[in-house]
Every structure is written in structure tokens, then in C-alpha cells.
CSV table of N, CA and C in Angstrom, one decimal:
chain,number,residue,atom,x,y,z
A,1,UNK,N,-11.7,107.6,-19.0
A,1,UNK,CA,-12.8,107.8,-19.8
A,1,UNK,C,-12.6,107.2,-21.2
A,2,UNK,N,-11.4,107.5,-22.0
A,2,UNK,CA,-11.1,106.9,-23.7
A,2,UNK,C,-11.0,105.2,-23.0
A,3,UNK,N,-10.6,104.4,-21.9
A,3,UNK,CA,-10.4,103.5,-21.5
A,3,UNK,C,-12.2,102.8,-21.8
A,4,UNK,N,-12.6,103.8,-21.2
A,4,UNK,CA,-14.3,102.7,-20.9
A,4,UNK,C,-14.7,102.7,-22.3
A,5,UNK,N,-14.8,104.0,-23.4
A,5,UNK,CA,-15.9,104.2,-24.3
A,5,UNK,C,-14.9,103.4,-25.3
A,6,UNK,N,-13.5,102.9,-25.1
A,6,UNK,CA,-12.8,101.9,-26.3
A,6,UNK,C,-13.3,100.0,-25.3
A,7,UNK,N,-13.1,100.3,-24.5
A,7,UNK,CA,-14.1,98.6,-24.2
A,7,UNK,C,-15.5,98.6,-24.6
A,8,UNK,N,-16.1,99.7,-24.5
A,8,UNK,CA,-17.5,99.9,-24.8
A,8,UNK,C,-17.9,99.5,-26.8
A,9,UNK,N,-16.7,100.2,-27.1
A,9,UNK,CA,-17.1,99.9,-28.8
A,9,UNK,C,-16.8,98.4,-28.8
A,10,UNK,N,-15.9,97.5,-27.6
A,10,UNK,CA,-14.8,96.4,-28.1
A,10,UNK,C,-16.5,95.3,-28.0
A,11,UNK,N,-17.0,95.8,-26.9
A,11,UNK,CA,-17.4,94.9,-26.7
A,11,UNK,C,-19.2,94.5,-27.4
A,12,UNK,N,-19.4,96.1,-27.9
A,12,UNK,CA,-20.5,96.4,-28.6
A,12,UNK,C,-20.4,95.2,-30.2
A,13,UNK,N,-18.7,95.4,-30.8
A,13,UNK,CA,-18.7,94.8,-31.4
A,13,UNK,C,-18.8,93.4,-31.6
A,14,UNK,N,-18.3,92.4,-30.3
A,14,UNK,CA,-18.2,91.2,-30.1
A,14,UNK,C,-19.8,90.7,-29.6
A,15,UNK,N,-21.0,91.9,-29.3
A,15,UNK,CA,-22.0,91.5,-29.3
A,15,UNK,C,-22.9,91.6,-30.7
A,16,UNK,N,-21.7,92.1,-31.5
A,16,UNK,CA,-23.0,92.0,-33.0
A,16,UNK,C,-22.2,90.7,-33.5
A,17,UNK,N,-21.1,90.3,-33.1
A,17,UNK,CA,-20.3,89.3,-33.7
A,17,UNK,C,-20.9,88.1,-33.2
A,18,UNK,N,-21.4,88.1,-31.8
A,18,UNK,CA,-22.5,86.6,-31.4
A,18,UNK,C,-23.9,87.1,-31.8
A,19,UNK,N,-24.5,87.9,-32.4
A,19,UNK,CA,-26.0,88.0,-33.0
A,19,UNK,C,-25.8,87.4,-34.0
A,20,UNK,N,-24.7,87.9,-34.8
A,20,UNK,CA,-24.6,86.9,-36.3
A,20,UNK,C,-24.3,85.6,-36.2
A,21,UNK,N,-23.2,85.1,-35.3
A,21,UNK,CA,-23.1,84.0,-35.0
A,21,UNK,C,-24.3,82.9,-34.9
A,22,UNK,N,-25.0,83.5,-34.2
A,22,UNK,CA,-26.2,82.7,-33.6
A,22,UNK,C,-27.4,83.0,-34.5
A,23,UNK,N,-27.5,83.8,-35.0
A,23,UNK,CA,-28.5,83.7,-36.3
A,23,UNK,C,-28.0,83.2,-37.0
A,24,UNK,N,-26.5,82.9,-37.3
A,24,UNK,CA,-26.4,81.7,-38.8
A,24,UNK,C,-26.2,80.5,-38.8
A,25,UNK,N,-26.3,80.2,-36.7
A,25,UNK,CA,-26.4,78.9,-36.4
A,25,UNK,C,-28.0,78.4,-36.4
A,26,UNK,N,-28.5,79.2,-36.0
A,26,UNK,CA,-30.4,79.2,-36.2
A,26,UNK,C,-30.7,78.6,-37.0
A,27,UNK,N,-30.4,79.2,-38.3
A,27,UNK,CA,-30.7,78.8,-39.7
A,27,UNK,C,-30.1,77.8,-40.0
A,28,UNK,N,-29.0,77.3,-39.9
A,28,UNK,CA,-28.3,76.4,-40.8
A,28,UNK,C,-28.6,75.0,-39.8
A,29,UNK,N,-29.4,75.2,-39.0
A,29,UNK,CA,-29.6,73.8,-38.3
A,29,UNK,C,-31.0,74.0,-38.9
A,30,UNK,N,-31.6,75.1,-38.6
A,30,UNK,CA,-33.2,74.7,-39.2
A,30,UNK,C,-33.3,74.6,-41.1
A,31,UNK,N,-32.5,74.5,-41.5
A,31,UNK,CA,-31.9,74.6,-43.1
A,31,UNK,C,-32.0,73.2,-43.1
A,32,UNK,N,-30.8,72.5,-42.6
A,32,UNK,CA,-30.7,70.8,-42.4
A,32,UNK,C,-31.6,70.0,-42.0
A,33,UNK,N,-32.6,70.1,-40.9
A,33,UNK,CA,-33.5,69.8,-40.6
A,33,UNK,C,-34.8,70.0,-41.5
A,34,UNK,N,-34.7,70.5,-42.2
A,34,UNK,CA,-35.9,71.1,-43.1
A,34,UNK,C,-35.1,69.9,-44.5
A,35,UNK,N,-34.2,69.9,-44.8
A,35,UNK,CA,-33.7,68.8,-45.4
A,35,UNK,C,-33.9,67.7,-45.7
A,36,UNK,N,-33.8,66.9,-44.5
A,36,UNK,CA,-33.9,65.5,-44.0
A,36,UNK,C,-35.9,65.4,-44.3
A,37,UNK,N,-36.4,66.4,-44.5
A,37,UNK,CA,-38.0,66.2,-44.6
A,37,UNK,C,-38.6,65.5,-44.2
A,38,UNK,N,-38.6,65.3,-43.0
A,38,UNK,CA,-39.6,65.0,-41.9
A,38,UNK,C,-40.6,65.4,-41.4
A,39,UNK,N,-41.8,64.8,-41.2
A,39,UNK,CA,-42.7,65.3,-40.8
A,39,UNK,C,-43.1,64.7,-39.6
A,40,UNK,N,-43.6,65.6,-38.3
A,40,UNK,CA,-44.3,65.1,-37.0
A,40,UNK,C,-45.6,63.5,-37.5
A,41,UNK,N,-45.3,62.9,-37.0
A,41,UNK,CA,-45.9,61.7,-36.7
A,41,UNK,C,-47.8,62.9,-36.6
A,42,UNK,N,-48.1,61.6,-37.4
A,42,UNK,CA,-49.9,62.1,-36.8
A,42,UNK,C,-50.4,62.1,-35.4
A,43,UNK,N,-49.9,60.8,-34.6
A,43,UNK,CA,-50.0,60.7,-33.5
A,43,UNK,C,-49.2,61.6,-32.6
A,44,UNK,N,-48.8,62.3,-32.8
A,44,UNK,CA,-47.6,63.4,-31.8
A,44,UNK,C,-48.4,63.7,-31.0
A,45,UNK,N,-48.3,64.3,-29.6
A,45,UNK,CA,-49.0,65.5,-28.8
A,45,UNK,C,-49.7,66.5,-29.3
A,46,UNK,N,-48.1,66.8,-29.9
A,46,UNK,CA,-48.4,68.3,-30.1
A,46,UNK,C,-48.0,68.4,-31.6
A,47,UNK,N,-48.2,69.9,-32.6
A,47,UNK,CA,-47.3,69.8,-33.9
A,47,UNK,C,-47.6,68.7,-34.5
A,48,UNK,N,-48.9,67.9,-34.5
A,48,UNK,CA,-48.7,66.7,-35.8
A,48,UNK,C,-48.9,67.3,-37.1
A,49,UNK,N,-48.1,66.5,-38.1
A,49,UNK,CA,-48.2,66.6,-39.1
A,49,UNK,C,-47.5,68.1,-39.5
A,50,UNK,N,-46.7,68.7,-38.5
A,50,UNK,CA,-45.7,69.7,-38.8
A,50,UNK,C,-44.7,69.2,-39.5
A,51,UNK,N,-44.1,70.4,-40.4
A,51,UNK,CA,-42.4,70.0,-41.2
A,51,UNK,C,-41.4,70.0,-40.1
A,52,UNK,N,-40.7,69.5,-39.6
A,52,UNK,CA,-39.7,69.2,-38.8
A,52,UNK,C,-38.7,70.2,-39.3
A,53,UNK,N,-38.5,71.7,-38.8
A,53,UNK,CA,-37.4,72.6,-39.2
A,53,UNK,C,-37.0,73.4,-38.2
A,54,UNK,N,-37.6,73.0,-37.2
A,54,UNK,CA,-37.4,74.2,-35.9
A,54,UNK,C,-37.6,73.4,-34.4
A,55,UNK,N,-37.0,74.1,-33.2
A,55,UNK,CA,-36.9,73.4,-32.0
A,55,UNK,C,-37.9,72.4,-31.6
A,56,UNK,N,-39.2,73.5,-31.7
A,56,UNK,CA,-40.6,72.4,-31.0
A,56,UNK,C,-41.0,71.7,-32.4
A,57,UNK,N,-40.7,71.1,-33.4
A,57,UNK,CA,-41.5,70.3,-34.1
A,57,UNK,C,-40.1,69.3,-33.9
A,58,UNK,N,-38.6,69.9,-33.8
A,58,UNK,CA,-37.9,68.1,-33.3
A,58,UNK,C,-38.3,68.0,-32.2
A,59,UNK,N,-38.3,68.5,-31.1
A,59,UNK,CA,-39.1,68.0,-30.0
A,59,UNK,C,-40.2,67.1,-29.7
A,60,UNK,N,-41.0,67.4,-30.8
A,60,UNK,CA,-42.4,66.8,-30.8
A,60,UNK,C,-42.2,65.4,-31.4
A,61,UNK,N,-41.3,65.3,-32.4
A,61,UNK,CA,-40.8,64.1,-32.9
A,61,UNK,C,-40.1,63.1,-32.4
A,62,UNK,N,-39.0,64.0,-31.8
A,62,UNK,CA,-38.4,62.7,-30.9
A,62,UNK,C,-39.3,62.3,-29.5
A,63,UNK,N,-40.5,62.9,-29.6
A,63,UNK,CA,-41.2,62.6,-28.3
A,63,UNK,C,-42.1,61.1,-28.9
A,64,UNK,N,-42.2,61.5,-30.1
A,64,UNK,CA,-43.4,60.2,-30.6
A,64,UNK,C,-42.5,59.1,-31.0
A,65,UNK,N,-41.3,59.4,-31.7
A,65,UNK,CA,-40.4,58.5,-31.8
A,65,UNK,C,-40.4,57.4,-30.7
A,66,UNK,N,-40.2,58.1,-29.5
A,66,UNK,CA,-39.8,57.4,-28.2
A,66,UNK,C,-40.8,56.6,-28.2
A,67,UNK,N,-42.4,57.7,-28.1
A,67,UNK,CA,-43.4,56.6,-28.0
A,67,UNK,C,-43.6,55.3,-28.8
A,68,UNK,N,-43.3,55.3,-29.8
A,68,UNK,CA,-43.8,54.6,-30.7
A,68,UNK,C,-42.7,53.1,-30.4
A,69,UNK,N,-41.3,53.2,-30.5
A,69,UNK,CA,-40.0,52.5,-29.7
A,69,UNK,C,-41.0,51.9,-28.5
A,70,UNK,N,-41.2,52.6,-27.5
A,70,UNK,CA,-41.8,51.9,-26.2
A,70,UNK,C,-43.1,51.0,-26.3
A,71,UNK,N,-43.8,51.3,-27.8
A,71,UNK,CA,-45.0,50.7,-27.9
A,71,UNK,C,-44.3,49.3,-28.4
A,72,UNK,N,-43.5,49.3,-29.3
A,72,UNK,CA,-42.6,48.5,-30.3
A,72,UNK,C,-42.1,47.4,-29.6
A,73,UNK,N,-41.3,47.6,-28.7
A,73,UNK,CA,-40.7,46.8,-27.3
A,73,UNK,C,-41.5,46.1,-26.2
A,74,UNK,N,-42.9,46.8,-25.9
A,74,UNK,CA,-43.6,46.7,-25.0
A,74,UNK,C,-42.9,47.1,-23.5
A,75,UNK,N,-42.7,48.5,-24.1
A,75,UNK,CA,-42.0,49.2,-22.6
A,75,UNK,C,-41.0,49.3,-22.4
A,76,UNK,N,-39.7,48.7,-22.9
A,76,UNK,CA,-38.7,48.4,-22.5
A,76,UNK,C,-37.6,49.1,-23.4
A,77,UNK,N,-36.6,49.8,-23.0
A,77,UNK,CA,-35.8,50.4,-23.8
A,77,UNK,C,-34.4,49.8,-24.2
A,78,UNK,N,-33.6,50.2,-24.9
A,78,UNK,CA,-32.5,49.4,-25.4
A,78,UNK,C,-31.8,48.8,-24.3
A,79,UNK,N,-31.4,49.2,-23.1
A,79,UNK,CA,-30.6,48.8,-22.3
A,79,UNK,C,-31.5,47.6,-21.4
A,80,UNK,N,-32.6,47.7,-21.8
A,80,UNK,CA,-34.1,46.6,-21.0
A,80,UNK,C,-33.8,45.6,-21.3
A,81,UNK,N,-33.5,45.6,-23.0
A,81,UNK,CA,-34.0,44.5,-23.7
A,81,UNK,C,-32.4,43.3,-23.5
A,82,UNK,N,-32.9,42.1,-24.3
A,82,UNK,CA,-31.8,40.6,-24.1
A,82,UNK,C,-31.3,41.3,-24.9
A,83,UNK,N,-29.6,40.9,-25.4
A,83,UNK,CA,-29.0,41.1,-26.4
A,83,UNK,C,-29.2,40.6,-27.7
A,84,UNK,N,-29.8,39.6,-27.8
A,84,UNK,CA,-30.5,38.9,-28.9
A,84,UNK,C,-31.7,38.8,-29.3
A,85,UNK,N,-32.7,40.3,-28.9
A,85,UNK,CA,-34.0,40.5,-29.1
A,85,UNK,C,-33.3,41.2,-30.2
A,86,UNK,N,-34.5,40.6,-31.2
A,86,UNK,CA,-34.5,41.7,-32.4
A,86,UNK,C,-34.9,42.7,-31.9
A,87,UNK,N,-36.1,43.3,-31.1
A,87,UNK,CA,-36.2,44.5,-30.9
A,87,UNK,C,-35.5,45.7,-30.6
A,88,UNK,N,-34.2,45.2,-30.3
A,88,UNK,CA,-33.2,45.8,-29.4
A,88,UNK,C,-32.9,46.5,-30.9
A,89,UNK,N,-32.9,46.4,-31.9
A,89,UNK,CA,-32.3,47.4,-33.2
A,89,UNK,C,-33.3,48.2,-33.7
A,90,UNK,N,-34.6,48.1,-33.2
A,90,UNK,CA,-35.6,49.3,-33.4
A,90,UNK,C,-35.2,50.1,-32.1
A,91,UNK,N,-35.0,49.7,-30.9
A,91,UNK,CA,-35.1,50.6,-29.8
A,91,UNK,C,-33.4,51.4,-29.8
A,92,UNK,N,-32.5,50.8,-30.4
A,92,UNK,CA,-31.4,51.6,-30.8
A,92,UNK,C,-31.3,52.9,-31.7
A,93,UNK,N,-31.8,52.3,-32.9
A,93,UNK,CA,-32.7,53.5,-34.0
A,93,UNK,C,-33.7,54.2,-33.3
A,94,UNK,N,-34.1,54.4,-32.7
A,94,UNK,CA,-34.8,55.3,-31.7
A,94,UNK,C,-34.3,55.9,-31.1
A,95,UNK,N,-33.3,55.6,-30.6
A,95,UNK,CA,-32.5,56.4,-29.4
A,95,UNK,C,-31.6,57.1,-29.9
A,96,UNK,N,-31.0,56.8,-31.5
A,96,UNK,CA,-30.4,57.6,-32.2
A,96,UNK,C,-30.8,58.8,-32.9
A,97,UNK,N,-31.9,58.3,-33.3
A,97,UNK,CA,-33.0,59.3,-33.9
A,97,UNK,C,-33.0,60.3,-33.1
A,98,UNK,N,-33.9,60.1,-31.3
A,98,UNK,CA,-33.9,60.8,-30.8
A,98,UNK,C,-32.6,61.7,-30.3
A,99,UNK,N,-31.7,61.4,-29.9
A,99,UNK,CA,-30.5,62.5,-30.0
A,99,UNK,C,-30.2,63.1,-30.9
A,100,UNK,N,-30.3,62.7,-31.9
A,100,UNK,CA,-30.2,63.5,-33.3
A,100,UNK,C,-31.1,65.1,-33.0
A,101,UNK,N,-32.1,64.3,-32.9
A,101,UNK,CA,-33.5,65.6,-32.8
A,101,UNK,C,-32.9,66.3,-31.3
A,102,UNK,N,-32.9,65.7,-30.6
A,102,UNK,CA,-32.3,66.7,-29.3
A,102,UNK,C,-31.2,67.3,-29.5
A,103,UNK,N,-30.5,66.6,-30.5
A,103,UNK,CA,-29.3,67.7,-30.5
A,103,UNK,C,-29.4,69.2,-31.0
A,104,UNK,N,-30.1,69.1,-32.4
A,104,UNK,CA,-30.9,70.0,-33.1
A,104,UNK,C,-31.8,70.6,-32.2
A,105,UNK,N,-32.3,70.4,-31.0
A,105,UNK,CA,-33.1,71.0,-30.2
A,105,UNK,C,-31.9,71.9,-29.6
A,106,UNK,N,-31.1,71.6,-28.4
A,106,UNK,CA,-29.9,72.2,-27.7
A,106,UNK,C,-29.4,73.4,-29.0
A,107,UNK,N,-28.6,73.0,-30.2
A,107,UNK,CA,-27.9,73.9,-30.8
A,107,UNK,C,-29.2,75.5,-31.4
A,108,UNK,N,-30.4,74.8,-31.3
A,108,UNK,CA,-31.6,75.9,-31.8
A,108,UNK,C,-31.5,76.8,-30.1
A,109,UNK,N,-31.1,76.4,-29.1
A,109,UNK,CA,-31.4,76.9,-28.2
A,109,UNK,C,-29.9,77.5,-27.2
A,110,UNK,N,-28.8,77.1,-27.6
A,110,UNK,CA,-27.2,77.9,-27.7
A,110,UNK,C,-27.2,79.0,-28.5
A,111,UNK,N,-27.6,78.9,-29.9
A,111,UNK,CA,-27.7,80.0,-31.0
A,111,UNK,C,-29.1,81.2,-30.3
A,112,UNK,N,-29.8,80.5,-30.0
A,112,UNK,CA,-30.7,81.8,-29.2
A,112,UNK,C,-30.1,82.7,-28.1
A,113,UNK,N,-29.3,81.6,-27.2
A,113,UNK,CA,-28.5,82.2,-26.2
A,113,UNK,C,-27.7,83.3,-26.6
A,114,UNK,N,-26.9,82.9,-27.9
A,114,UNK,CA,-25.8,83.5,-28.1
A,114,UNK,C,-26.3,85.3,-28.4
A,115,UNK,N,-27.3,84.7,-29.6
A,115,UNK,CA,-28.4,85.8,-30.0
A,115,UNK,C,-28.7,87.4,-28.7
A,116,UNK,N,-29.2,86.7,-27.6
A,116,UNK,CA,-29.5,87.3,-26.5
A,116,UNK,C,-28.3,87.7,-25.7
A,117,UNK,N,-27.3,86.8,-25.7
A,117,UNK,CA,-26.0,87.8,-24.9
A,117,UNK,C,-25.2,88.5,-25.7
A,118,UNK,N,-25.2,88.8,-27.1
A,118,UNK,CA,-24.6,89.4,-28.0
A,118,UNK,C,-26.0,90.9,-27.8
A,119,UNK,N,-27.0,90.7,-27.5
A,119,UNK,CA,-27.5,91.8,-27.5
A,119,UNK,C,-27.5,92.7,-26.7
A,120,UNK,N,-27.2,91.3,-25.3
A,120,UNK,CA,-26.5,92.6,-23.6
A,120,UNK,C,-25.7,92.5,-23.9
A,121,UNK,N,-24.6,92.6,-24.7
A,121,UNK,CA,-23.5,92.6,-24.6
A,121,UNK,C,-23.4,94.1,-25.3
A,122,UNK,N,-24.2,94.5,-26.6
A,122,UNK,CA,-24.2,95.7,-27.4
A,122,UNK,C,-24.7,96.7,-26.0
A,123,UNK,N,-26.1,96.7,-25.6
A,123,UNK,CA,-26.7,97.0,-24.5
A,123,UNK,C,-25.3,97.8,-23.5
A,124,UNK,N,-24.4,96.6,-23.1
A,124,UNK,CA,-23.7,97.5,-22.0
A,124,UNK,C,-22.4,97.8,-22.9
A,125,UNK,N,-22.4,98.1,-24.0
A,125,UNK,CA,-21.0,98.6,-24.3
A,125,UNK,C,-21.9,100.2,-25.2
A,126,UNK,N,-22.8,100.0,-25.3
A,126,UNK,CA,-23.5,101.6,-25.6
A,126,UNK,C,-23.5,101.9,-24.4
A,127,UNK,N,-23.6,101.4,-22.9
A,127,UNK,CA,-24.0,101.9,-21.7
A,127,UNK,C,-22.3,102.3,-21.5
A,128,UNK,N,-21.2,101.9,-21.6
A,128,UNK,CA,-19.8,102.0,-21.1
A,128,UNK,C,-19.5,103.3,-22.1
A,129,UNK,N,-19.8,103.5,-23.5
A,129,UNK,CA,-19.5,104.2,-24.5
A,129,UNK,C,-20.5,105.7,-23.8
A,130,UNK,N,-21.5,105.6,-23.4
A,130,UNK,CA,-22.3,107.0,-22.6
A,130,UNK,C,-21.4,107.7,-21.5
A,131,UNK,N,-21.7,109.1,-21.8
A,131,UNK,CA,-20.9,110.1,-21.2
A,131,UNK,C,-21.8,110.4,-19.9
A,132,UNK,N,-21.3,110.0,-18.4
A,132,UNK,CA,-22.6,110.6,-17.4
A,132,UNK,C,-23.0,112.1,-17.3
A,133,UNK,N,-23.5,112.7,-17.0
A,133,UNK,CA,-24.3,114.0,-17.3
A,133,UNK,C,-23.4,114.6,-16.1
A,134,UNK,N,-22.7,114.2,-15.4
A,134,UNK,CA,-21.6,114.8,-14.4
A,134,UNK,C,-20.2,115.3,-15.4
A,135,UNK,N,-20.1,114.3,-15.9
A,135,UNK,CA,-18.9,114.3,-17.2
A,135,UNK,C,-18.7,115.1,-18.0
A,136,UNK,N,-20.3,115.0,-18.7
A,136,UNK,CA,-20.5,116.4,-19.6
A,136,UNK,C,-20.6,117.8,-19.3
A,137,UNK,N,-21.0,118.1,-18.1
A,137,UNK,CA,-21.1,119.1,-17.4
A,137,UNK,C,-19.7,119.9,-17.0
A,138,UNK,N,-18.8,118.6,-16.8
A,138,UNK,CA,-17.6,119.3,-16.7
A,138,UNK,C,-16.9,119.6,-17.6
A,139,UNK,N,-16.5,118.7,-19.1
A,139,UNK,CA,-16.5,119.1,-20.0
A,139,UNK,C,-16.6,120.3,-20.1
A,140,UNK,N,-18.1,120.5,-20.7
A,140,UNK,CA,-18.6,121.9,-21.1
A,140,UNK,C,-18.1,122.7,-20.5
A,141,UNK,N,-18.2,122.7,-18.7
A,141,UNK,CA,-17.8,124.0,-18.4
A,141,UNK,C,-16.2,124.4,-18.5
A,142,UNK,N,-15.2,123.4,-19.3
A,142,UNK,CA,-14.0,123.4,-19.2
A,142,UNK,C,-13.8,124.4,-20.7
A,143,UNK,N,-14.3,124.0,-21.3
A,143,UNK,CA,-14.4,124.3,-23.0
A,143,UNK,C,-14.5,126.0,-22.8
């Protein structure tokens, strides 16, 4: 019993330790992103003319990025193009851009994860730290 309800606190703890984790990775990517001041392209899908500080406005960005690269080339992406097309250093800058922004998409979306298993993680260490009503019963009737 002191065995479960001391894993129970251990691990209650290590799930507030990934909520903070991941709320201060949230922020400090949507911090830097909000930085760099970017705004969604007018042409976007979706989110035009959004501040670029959160998952779906890099998203939307590196989506029009791409487009606009593909319009630039006439279809053809860096690895398409001759090695001696000038175009090939707009469609490079594009593909960097775009990872950049995807990257900041993934880490917005690791920090949520973490967020969410630091919460089942509190979840089953209050569930390990609970006495079953068989338990208490005996208890009591021992006292």
C-alpha cells in the first residue's frame, strides 16, 4: 500500500513537471515566432493576414510559401530544377522557410503532447495514491 500511494505522489509529480515543461515550450516558441513578425500572406487559404505566433498561422504560411516557390519556378521544386537556374535559390529559401515554420509547427504540437501526458500522468498517480473502499473498510474495522 505505502509502495503504490509513494509511486502515486512520484509520478503525480513528474506529471506537473511535463505540464510546465510543455507550457513553457508553448510559449517560448509562440514568443519567437511572434518575433520574427510575420504575417500570413493575403493569398493563404486559410488565416490570411494572421500574426504568425501559433501552430495553424505557421502552417498556413509555410503552405503559401510553398505556393508561391511553385508559382516562382513554374512547378518545379529545388531538387527539379538545373543547378545553374537562378531559380533554384528562391526554391531553396522556400524550403528553408518552410521547415523552419514546420518545425515550430511539430515543437507547438510535442509541448501539447507533453501538456496532455503530464496530465494522465497526475490522473493516475491520484488514482495509485486512492485507498479502495475494500482497504478502508478494513482499516477501519482494524482501528
Amino acid at each position: 500500500m505505502r509502495t503504490s500511494r509513494t509511486m502515486g505522489t512520484i509520478l503525480a509529480i513528474l506529471g506537473l513537471v511535463f505540464i510546465v515543461a510543455g507550457g513553457v515550450t508553448y510559449v517560448m516558441v509562440s514568443q519567437e515566432l511572434s518575433r520574427a513578425n510575420v504575417t500570413v500572406a493575403d493569398d493563404a487559404a486559410f488565416l490570411a493576414g494572421d500574426h504568425v505566433d501559433g501552430p495553424f498561422s505557421a502552417f498556413a504560411q509555410a503552405q503559401i510559401i510553398d505556393k508561391h516557390a511553385l508559382d516562382s519556378t513554374g512547378g518545379k521544386t529545388y531538387a527539379e530544377l538545373d543547378r545553374e537556374d537562378p531559380l533554384r535559390a528562391v526554391a531553396m529559401n522556400a524550403s528553408f522557410l518552410r521547415a523552419s515554420l514546420f518545425t515550430s509547427v511539430v515543437a507547438f504540437g510535442v509541448a501539447t503532447m507533453a501538456m496532455g501526458v503530464g496530465a494522465g500522468m497526475i490522473v493516475g498517480g491520484i488514482g495509485l495514491r486512492a485507498r479502495p473502499a475494500a482497504v478502508r473498510d478494513e482499516v477501519a474495522a482494524t482501528v
